[in-house]
Short mmCIF file of C-alpha atoms in Angstrom, two decimals:
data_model
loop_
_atom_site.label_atom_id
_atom_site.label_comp_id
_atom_site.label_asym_id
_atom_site.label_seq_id
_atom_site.Cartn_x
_atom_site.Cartn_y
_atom_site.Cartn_z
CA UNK K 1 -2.98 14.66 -11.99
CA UNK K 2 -1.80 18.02 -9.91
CA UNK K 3 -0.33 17.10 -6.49
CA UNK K 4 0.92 20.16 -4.23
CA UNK K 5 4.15 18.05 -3.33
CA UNK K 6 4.46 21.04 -0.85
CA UNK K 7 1.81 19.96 1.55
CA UNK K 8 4.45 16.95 1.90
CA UNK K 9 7.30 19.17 2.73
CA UNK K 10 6.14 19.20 6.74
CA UNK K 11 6.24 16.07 8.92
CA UNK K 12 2.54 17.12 9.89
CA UNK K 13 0.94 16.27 6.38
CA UNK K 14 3.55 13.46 5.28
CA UNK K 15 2.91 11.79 8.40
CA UNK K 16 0.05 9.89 7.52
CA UNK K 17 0.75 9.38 3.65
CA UNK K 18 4.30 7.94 5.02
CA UNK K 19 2.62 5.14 6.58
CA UNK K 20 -0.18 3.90 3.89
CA UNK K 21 2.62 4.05 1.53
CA UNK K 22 5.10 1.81 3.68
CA UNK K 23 2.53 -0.93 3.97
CA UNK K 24 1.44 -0.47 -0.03
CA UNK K 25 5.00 -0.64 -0.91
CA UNK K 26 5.90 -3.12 1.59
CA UNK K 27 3.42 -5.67 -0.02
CA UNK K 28 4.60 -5.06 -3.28
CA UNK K 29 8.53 -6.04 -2.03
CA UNK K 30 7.22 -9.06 -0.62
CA UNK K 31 5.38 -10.00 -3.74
CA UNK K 32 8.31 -9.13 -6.45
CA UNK K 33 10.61 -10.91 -4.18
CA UNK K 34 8.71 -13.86 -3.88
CA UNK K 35 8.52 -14.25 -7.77
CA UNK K 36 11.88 -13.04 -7.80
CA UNK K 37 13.49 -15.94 -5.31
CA UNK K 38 11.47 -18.45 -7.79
CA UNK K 39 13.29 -17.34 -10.97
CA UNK K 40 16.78 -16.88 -9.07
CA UNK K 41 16.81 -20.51 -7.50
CA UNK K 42 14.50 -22.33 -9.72
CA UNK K 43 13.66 -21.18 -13.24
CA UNK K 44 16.73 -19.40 -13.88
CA UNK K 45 19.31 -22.22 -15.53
CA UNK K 46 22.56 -23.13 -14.07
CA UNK K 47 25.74 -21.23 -15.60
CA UNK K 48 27.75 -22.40 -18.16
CA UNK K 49 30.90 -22.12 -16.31
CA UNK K 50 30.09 -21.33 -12.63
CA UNK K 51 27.37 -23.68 -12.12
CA UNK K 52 24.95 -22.75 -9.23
CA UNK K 53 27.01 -20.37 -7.88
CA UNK K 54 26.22 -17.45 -10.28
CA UNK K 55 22.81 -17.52 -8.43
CA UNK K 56 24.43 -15.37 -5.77
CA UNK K 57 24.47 -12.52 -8.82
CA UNK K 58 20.37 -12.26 -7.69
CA UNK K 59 20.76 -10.62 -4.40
CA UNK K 60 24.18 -9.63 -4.54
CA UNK K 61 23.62 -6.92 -7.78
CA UNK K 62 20.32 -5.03 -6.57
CA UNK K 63 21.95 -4.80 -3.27
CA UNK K 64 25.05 -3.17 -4.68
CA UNK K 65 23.16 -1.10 -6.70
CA UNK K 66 20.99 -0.40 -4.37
CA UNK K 67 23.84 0.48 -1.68
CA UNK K 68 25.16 3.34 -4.22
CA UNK K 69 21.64 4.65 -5.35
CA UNK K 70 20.36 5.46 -1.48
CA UNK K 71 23.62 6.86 -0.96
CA UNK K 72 22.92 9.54 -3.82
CA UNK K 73 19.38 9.93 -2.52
CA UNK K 74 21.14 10.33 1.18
CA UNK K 75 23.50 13.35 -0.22
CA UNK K 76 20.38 15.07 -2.32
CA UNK K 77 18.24 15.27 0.89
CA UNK K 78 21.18 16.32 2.52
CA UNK K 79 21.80 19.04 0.26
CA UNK K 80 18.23 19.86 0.42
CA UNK K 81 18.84 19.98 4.27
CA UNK K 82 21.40 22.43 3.98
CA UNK K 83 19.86 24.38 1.50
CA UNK K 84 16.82 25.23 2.47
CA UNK K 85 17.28 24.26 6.08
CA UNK K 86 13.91 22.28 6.02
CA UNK K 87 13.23 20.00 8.75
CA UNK K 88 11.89 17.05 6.90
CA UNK K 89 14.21 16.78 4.41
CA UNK K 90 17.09 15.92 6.95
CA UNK K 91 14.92 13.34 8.87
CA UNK K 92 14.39 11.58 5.09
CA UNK K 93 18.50 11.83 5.08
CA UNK K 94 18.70 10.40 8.41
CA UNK K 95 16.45 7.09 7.33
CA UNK K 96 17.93 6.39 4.74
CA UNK K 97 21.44 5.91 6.28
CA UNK K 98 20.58 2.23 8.02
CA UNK K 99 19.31 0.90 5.04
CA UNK K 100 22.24 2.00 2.75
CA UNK K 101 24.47 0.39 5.38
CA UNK K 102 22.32 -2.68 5.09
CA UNK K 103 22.43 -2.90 1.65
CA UNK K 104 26.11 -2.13 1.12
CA UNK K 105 26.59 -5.23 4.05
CA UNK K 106 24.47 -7.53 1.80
CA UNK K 107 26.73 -6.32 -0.94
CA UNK K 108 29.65 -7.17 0.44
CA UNK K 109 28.75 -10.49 2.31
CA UNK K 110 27.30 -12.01 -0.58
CA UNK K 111 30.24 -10.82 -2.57
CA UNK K 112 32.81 -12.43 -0.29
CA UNK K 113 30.37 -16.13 -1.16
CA UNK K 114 30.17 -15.24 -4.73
CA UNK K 115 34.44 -14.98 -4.88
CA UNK K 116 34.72 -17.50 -2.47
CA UNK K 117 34.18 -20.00 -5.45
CA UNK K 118 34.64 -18.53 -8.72
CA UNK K 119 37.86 -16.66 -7.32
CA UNK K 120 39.27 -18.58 -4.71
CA UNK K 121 38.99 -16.13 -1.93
CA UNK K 122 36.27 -14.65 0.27
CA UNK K 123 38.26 -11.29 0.04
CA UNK K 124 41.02 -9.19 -1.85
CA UNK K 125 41.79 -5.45 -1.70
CA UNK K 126 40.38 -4.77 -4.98
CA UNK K 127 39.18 -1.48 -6.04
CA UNK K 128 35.76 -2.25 -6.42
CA UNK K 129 35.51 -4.52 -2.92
CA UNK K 130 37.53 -1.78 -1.19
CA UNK K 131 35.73 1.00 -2.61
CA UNK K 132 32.24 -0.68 -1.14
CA UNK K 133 33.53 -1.57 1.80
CA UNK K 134 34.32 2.52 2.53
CA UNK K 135 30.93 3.02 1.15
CA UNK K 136 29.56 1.19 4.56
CA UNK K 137 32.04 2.79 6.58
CA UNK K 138 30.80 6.08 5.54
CA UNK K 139 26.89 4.96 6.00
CA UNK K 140 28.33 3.99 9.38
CA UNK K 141 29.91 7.15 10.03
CA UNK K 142 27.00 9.37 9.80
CA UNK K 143 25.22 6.87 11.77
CA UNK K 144 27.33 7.48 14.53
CA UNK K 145 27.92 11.05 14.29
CA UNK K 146 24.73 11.68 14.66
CA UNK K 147 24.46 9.38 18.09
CA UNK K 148 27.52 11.65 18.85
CA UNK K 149 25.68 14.99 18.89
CA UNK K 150 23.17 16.14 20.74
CA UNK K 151 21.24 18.73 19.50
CA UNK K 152 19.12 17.23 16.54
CA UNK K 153 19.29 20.12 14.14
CA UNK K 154 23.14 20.34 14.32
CA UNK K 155 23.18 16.81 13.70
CA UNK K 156 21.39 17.43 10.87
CA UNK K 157 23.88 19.93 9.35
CA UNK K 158 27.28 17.78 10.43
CA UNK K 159 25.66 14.86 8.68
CA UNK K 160 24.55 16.59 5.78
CA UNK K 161 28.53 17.96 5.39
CA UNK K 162 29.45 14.37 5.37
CA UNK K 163 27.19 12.84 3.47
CA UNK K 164 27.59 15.53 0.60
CA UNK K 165 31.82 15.06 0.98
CA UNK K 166 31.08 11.20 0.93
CA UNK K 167 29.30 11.71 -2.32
CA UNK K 168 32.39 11.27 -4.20
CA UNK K 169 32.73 7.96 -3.75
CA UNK K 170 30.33 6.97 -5.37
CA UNK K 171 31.86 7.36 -8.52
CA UNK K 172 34.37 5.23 -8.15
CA UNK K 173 32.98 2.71 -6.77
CA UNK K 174 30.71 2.74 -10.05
CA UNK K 175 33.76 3.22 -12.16
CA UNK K 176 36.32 0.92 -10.21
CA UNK K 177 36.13 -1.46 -12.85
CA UNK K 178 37.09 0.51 -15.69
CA UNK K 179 39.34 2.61 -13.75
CA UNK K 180 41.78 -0.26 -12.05
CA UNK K 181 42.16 -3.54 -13.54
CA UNK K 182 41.84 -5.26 -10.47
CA UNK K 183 39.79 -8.80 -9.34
CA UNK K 184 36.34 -7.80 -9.65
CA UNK K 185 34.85 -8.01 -13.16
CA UNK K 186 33.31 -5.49 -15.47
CA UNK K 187 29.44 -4.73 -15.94
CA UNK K 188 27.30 -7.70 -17.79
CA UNK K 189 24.31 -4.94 -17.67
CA UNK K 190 24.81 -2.11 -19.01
CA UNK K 191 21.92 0.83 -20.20
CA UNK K 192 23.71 1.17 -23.60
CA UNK K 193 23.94 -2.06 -25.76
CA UNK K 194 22.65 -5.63 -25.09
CA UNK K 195 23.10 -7.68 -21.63
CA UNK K 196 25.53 -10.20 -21.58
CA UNK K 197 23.45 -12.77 -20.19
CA UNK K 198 20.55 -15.67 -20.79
CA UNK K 199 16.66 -13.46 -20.67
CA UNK K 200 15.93 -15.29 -17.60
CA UNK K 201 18.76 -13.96 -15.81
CA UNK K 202 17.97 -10.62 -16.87
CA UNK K 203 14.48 -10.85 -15.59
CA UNK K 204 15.42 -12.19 -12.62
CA UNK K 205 17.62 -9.30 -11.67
CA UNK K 206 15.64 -7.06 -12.56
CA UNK K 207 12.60 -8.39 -10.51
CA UNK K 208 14.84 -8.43 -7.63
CA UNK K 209 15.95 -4.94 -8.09
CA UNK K 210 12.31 -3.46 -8.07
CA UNK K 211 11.97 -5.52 -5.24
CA UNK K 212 14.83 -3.94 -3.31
CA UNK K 213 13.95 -0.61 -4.58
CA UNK K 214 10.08 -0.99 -2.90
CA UNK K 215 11.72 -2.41 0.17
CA UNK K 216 13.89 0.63 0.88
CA UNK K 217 10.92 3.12 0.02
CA UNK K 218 8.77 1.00 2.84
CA UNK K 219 11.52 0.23 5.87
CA UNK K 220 12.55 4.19 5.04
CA UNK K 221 9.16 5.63 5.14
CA UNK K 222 8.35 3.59 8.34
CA UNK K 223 11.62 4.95 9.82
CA UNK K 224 11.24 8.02 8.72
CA UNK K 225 7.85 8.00 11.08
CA UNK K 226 9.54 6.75 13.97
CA UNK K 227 11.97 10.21 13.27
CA UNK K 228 9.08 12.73 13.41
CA UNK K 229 7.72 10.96 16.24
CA UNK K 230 10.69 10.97 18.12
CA UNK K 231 11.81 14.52 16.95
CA UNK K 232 8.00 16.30 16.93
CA UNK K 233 7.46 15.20 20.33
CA UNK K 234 6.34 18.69 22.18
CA UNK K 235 4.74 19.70 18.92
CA UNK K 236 1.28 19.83 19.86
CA UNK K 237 -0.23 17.82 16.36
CA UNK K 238 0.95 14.37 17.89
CA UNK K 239 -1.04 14.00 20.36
CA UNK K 240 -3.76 13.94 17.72
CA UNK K 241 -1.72 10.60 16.43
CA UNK K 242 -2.24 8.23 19.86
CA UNK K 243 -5.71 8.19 19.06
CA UNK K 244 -5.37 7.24 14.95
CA UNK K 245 -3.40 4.65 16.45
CA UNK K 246 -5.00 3.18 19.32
CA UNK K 247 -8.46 3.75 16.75
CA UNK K 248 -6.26 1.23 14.48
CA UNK U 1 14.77 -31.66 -3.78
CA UNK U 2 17.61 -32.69 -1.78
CA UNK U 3 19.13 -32.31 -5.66
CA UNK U 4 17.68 -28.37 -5.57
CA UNK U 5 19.57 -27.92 -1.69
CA UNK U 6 22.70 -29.38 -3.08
CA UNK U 7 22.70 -26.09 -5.25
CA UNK U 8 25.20 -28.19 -7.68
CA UNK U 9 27.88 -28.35 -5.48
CA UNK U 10 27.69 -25.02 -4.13
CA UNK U 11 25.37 -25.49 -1.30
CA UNK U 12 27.45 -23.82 1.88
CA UNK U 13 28.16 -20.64 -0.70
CA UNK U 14 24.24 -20.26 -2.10
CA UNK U 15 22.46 -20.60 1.48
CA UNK U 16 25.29 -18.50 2.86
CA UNK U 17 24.52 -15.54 0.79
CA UNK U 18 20.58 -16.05 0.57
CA UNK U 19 20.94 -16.35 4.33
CA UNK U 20 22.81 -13.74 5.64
CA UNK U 21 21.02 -11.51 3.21
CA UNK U 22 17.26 -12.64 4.53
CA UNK U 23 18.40 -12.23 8.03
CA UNK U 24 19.79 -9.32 7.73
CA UNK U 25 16.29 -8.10 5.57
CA UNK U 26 14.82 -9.56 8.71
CA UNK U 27 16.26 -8.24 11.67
CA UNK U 28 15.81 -4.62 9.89
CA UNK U 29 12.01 -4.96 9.39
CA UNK U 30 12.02 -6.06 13.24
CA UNK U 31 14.21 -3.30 14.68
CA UNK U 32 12.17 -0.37 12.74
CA UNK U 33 8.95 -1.83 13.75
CA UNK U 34 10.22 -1.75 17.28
CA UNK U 35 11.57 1.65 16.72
CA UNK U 36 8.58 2.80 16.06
CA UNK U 37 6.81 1.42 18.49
CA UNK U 38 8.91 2.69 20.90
CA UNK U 39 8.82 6.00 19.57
CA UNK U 40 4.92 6.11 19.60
CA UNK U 41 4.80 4.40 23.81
CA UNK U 42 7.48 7.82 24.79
CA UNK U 43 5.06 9.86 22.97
CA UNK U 44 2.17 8.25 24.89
CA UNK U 45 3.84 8.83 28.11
CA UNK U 46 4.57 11.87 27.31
CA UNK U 47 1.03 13.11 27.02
CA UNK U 48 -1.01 10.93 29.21
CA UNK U 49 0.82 10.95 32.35
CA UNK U 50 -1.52 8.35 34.18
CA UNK U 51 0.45 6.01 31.79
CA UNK U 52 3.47 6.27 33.23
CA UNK U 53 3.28 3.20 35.79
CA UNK U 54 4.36 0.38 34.93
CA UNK U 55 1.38 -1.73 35.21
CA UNK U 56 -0.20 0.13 33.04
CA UNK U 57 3.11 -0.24 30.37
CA UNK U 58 2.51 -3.98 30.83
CA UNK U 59 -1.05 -3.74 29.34
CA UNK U 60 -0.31 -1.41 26.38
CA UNK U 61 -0.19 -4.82 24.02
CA UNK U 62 -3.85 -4.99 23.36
CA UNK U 63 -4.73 -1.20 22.28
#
C-alpha cells in the first residue's frame, strides 16, 4: 500500500487523521491494559524472593522505557524542526513533552515503592534513579521554556536546541547500570539472549508496554490537535472544523 | 479477595504504585480533553462573534 506521508506533513491534512487515530488507538490502550492489569495482579505468580512486590515491575518498566523512547522521538521531531523548519513537526515535539514527563514521573514514583521494600529505601542517589530523575527535569524544562517565550516559532527553535542537547542523556540513563555499580539492578530483558524471568512475566510486560506505547500515540495525537488549533487560529481552514465538530 | 488486596504483605507498596500511576494516566486524559476543548470554544469565539456572551458560553454543552 502507497501512502503520500507528505499530505501529512501540514496540520491541514493531519488534522483529521490525528483524531480517528487517537480514539482507534485509544481503545486499543484501554483494551491491552485491561488484559494487561489481569496478568500483572492476578495470573502472573508471586516471586520467589520478593513476593507481591515484584508486581510493581508491570507499570514501573514500560513507563521507564517508555519515558526514554518519547524522549528520542521528542529530539528527532526536534531535529526535523530545525532542519527543515516545518511547522508540524515542532507542534508533534511540543506534545510529546507532557507525556514523557508523565511517564518518567510514573517511572520514578513507582520506583521509589518498588525500593521501598526490596531495598529498604524509597530513594538513593544512584545513577540510574538520578539519571531519570534529570530525564523529567529536562521534559520539564522545555515545558517551561516554551511558557517562557512568546513568539511560537522561536519557541519552537529554543526547544528544539534543548531537546537535541538533552538527547545525551539518554544514554546513560540506558547504560547506568553497566556503567556505575550503583543500587539499581541490571536488565532481566534484554533483545540478545533469553529473559531472566517466568513466561508470564514476560507477557505481562510486554502487554503493558504495547499498551503504554498506544496510549502515548492517542493522548499525543489528541494534544497535538489542541496545538494546531491553538496555533492555526487566523488560518482560514479552521473555521471549516466548528462545523465537523458541532456536525459530531 | 481480601487475600488478593493484602497483595502478600505488600499492600500499601502495590496500590501505591498502581495508584499513583492510574491517577496520574487519569488526570492526563482529563486535562488534554479539556485542552482541547478549550482550544476548539477560543476558536469558536474567534469566528462567530455573536458567541462571545456569556450566556451563550453557558449553553455550548449540548452542540
Amino acid at each position: 500500500m502507497l501512502i503520500n506521508w507528505f499530505r501529512f506533513s501540514s496540520p491541514v491534512s493531519f488534522y483529521p487523521v490525528a483524531g480517528s487515530w487517537s480514539y482507534a488507538f485509544g481503545a486499543i490502550a484501554a483494551l491491552l491494559a485491561g488484559a494487561g492489569l489481569v496478568v500483572a495482579l492476578y495470573i502472573a505468580p508471586a516471586d520467589a524472593t520478593q513476593g507481591d512486590a515484584y508486581r510493581i515491575i508491570f507499570i514501573h518498566v514500560p513507563a521507564a522505557w517508555m519515558a526514554m523512547l518519547i524522549y528520542l522521538v521528542m529530539a528527532g521531531w526536534s531535529a526535523l524542526a530545525l532542519g527543515f523548519n516545518t511547522r508540524l513537526s515542532a507542534m508533534m515535539a511540543q506534545a510529546l513533552a507532557p507525556t514523557g514527563a508523565l511517564m518518567a514521573a510514573i517511572a520514578l514514583w513507582t520506583g521509589a515503592f518498588w525500593g521501598r521494600p526490596t531495598w529498604g529505601t524509597y530513594w538513593a542517589w544512584d545513577a540510574r534513579m538520578t539519571s531519570t530523575l534529570i530525564l523529567l527535569f529536562l521534559y520539564l524544562g522545555i515545558i517551561a521554556l516554551r511558557a517562557a517565550i512568546e513568539d511560537p516559532r522561536r519557541a519552537d527553535r529554543a526547544c528544539a536546541l534543548l531537546a537535541l542537547v538533552g538527547a545525551v542523556n539518554v544514554p546513560i540513563i540506558y547504560f547506568s547500570v553497566q556503567w556505575w555499580n550503583t543500587l539499581h539492578q541490571g536488565s532481566s530483558i534484554s533483545l540478545t539472549g533469553a529473559p531472566k524471568m517466568a513466561m508470564t512475566m514476560l507477557a505481562g510486560i510486554l502487554i503493558m508496554t504495547i499498551a503504554a506505547w498506544c496510549y502515548t500515540i492517542a493522548v499525543v495525537l489528541a494534544r497535538v490537535q489542541a496545538i494546531i488549533v491553538e496555533r492555526e487560529r487566523g488560518a482560514g481552514w479552521l473555521e471549516s472544523l466548528i462545523d465537523l465538530r458541532a456536525a459530531r | 479477595m481480601s487475600e488478593f488486596l493484602a497483595m502478600g504483605g505488600y499492600a500499601w507498596y502495590v496500590w501505591m504504585a498502581y495508584g499513583g500511576a492510574a491517577l496520574a494516566i487519569a488526570v492526563e486524559i482529563a486535562s488534554v480533553r479539556a485542552r482541547r476543548k478549550r482550544a476548539f470554544d477560543e476558536l469558536r469565539m474567534s469566528v462567530e462573534p455573536t458567541l462571545r456572551s456569556p450566556s451563550m458560553l453557558g449553553a455550548r454543552g449540548d452542540r
